[in-house]
Short mmCIF file of C-alpha atoms and ligand atoms in Angstrom, two decimals:
data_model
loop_
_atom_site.label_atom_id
_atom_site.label_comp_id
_atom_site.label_asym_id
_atom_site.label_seq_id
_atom_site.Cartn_x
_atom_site.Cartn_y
_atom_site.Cartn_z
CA UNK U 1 -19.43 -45.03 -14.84
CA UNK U 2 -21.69 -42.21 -13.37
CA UNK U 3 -24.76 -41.89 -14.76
CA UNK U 4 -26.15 -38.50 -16.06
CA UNK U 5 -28.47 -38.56 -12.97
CA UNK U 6 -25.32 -38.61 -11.04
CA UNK U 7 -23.51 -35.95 -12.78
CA UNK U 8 -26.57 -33.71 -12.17
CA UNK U 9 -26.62 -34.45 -8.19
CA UNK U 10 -22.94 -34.23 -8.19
CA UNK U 11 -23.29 -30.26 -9.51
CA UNK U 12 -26.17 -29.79 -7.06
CA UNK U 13 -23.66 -30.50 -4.47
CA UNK U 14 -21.01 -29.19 -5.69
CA UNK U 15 -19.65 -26.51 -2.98
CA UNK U 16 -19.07 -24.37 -6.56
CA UNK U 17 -22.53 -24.71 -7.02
CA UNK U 18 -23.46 -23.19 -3.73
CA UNK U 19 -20.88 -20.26 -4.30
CA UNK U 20 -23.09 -19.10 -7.20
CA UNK U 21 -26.11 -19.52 -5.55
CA UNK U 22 -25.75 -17.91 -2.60
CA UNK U 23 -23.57 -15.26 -4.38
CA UNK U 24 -20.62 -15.44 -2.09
CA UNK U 25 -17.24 -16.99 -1.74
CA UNK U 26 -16.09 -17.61 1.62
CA UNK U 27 -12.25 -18.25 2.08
CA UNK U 28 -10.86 -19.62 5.57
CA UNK U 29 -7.50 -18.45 6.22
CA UNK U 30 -5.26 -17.26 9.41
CA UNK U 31 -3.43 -13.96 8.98
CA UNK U 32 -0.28 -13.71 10.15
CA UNK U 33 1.45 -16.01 7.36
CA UNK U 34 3.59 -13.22 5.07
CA UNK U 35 3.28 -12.52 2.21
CA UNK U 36 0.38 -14.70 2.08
CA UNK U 37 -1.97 -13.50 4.39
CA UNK U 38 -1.23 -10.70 6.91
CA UNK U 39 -2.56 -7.66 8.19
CA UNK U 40 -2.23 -4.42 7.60
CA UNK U 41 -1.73 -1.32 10.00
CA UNK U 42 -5.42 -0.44 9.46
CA UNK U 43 -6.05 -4.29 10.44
CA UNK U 44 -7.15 -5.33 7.01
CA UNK U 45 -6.46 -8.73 5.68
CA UNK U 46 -3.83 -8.53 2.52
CA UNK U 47 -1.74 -10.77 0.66
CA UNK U 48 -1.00 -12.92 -1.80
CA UNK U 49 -3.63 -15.29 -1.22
CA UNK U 50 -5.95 -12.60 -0.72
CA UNK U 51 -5.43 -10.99 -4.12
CA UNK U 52 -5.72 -14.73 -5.56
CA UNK U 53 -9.23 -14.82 -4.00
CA UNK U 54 -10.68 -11.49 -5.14
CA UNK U 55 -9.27 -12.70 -8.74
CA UNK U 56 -11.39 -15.99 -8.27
CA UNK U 57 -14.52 -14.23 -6.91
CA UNK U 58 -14.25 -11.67 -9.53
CA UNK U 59 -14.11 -14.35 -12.45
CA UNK U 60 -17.04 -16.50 -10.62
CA UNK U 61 -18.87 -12.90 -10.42
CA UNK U 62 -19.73 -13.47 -6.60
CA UNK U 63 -18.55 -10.98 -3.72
CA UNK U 64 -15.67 -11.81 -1.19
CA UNK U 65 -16.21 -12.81 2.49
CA UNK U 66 -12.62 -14.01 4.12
CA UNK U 67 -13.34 -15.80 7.41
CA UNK U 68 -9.99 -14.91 9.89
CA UNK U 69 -9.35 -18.49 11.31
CA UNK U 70 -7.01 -19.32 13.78
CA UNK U 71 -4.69 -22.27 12.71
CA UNK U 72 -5.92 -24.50 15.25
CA UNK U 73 -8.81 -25.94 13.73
CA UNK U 74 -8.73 -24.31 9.95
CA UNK U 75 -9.23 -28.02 8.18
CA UNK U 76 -12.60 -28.92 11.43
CA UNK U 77 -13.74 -25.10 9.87
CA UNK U 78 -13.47 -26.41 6.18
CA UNK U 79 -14.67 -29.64 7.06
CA UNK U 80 -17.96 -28.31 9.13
CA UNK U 81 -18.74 -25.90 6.51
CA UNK U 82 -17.64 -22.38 7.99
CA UNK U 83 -15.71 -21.92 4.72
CA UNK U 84 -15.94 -23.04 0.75
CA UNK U 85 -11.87 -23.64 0.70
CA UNK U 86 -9.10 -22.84 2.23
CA UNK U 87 -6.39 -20.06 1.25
CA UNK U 88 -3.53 -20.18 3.80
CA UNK U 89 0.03 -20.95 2.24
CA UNK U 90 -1.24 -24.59 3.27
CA UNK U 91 1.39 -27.12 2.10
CA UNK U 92 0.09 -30.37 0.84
CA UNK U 93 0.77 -32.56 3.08
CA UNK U 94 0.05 -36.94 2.72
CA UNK U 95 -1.25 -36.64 5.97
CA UNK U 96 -3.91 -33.17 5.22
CA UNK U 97 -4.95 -34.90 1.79
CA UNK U 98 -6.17 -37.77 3.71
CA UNK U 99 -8.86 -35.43 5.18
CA UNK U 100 -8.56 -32.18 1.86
CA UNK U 101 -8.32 -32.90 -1.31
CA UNK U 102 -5.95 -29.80 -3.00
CA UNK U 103 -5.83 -28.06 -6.01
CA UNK U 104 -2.49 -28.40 -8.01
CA UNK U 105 0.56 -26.36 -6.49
CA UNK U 106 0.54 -22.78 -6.67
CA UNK U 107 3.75 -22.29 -5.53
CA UNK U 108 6.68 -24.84 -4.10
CA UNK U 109 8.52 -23.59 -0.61
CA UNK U 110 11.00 -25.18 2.01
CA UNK U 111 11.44 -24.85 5.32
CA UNK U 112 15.11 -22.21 6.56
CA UNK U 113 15.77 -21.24 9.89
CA UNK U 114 16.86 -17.64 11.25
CA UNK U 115 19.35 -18.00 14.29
CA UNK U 116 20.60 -15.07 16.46
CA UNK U 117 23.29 -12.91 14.75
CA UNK U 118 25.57 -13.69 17.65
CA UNK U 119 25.54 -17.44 16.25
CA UNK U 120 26.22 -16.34 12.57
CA UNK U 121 29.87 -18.19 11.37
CA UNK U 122 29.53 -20.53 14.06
CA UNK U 123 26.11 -22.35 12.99
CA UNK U 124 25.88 -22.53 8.98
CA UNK U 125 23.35 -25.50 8.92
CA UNK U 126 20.72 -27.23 11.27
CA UNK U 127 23.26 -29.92 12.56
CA UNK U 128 25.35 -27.35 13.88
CA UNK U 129 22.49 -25.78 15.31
CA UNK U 130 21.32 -29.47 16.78
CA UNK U 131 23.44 -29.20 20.27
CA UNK U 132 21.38 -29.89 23.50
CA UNK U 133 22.73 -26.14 24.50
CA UNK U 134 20.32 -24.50 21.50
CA UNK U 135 17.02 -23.96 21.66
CA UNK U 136 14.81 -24.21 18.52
CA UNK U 137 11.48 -22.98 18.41
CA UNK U 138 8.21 -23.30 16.10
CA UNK U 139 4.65 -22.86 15.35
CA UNK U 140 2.41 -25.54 16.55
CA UNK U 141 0.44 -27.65 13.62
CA UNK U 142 2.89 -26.51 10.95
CA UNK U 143 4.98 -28.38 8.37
CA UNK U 144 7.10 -26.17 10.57
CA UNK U 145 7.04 -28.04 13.92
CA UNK U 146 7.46 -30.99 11.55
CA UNK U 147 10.68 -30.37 10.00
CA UNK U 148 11.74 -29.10 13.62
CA UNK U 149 10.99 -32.48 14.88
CA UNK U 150 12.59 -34.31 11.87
CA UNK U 151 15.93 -32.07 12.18
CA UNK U 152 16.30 -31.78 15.51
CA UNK U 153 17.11 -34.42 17.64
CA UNK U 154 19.18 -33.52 20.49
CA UNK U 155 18.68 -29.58 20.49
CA UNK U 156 15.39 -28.17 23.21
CA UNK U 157 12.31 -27.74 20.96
CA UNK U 158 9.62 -25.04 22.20
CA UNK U 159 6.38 -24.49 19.50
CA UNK U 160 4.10 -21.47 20.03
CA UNK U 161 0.74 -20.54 19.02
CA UNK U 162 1.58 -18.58 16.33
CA UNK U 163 4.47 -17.87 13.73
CA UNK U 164 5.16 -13.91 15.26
CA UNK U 165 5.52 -15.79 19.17
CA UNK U 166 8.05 -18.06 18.00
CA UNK U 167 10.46 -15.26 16.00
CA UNK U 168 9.83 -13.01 18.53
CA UNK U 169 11.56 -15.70 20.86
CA UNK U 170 14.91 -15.69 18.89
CA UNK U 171 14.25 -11.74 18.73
CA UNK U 172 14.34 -11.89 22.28
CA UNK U 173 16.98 -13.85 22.87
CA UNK U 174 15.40 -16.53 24.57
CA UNK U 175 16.13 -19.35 21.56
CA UNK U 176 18.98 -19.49 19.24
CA UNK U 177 16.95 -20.39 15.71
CA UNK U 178 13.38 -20.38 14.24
CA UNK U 179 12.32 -22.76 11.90
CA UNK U 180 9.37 -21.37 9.26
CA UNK U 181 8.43 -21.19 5.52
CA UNK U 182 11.09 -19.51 3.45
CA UNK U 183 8.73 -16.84 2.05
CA UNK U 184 8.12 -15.68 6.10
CA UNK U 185 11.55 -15.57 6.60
CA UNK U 186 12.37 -13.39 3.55
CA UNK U 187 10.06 -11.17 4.37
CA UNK U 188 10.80 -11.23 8.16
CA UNK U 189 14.74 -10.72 7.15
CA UNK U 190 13.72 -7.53 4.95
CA UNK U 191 12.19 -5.82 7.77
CA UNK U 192 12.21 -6.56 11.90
CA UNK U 193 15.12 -9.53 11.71
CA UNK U 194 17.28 -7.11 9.57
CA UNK U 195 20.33 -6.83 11.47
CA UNK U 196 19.55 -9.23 14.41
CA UNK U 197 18.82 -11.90 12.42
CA UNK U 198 20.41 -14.22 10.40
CA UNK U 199 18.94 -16.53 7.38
CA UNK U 200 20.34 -19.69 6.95
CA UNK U 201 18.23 -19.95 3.48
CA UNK U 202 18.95 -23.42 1.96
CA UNK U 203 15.41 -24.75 2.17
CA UNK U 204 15.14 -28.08 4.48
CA UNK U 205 12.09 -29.19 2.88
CA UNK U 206 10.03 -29.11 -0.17
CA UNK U 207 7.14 -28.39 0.16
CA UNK U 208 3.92 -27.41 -2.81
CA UNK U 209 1.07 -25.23 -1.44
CA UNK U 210 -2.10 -25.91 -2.29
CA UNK U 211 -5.77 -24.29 -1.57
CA UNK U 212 -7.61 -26.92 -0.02
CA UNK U 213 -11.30 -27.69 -0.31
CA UNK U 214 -13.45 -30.54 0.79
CA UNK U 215 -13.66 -34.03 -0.55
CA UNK U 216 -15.89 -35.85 -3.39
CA UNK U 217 -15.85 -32.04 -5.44
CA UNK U 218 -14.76 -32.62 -9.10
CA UNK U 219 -16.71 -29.53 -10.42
CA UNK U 220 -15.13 -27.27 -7.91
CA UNK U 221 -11.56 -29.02 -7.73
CA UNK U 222 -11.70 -28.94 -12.20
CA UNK U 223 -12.50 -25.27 -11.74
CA UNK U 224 -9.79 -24.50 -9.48
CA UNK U 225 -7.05 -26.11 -11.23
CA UNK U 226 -8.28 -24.51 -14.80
CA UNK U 227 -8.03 -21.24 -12.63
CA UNK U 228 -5.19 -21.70 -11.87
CA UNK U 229 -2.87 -22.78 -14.81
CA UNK U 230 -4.51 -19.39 -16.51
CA UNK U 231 -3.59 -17.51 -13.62
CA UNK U 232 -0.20 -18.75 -14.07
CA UNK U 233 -0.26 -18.32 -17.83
CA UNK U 234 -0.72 -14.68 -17.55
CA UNK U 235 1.54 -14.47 -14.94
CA UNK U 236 -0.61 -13.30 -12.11
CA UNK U 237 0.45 -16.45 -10.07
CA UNK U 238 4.57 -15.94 -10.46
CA UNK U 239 5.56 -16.10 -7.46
CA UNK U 240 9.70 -15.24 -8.74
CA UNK U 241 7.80 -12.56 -10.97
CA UNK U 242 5.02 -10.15 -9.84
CA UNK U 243 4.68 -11.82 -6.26
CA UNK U 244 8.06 -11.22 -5.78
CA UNK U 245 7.63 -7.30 -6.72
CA UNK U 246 4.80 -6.74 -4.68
CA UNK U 247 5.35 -8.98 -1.53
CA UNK U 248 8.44 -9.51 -1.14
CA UNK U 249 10.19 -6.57 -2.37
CA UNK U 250 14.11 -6.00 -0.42
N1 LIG M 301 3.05 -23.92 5.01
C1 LIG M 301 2.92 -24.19 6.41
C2 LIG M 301 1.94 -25.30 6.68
O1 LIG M 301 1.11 -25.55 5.85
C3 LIG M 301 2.53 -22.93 7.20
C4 LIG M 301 1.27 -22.26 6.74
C5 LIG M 301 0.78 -21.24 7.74
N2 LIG M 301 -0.26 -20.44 7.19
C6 LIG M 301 -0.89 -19.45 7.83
N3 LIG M 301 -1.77 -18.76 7.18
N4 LIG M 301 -0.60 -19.18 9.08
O2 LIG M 301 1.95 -25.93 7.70
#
């Protein structure tokens, strides 16, 4: 058992600690992930993890810094201190929570592909997409490339830097389907893949997101989680309820 010696150096240390002390909560995250974190035409950062992140330096009392990140490299930023936690539609992974510890689920997703309208009737599922003649594409690092890998086996897999590269390839006409978090591709589908596009939306995966933070924090990971099941108790976290009305409105 700790002793109270240790409890005290374990606050002291605690990154939640630091937050309040230096009066500032700094959240890693790469736009470009809708409805999570995008930007708007002015540029500005917006989203659903960006309104969860005001909420939680509001109720700490401490002002707002987001740090843009690119995906590359988001847990070496957490892990060499450019951030306090990460807020990034990040799904927990076995493999990330080696390195991250996570705070419970905020939301669950799974992985659907959008294929070129040409293809709709003929390909209703990712086996009939698998065919060495197709072309499946991806963003690098992702649960993403992942389930690409996992699903396709005999079809030619391209991954690009980021998740607007890769749809932009099917767009294009240059690959056949994109494989990407459902939320993306509702929200792509509502807007630039509406009528080019179509959304084969049985989800391939399942997969919880989590904010991330670094490891050997109880006080930070215990205020998190308590942030979180209020959040969801007064429905601010819903992501079928007010998430859906704001973000992903069709
Ligand atoms: N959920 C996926 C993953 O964790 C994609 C997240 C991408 N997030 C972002 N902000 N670009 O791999």
């Amino acid at each position: 058992a700790n002793s109270s010696a240790d409890d005290i150096n374990l606050w002291k240390n605690s990154t939640l600690n630091k937050i309040l002390q230096r009066g500032e909560l700094r959240v890693g995250m790469e736009p470009g992930y809708m409805p999570f974190e995008m930007k708007d035409k002015k540029g500005r950062i917006i989203g659903y993890d960006v309104d969860m992140a005001k909420k939680m330096a509001k109720e700490m009392g401490v002002k707002l810094k987001l740090v843009p990140t690119a995906w590359d490299g988001i847990i070496a930023g957490l892990l060499t201190n450019k951030y306090d936690i990460i807020m990034s539609g990040m799904t927990i992974t076995q493999q990330r929570n080696l390195k991250i510890n996570f705070a419970d689920p905020y939301v669950v997703v799974g992985q659907t592909i959008m294929i070129r309208k040409e293809l709709a009737g003929k390909i209703k599922s990712a086996a009939d997409l698998d065919k060495p003649e197709y072309t499946v594409v991806s963003k690098l690092g992702v649960t993403g490339e992942i389930a690409t890998r996992k699903f396709f086996k005999n079809a030619k897999i391209i991954t690009f830097e980021t998740e607007s590269d890769a749809v932009s390839e099917v767009l294009n006409g240059k690959a056949d389907g994109v494989v990407y978090d459902q939320p993306y591709n509702i929200v792509f589908m509502s807007d630039k893949g509406k009528d080019k596009l179509v959304h084969l939306d049985t989800p391939l995966t399942y997969e919880p997101l989590g904010w991330a933070i670094r490891k050997g924090d109880p006080d930070f990971l215990n205020w998190l989680n308590n942030f979180l099941r209020q959040m969801k108790g007064d429905k601010v976290v819903d992501f079928h309820g007010k998430l859906n009305e704001k973000w992903l409105r069709d």
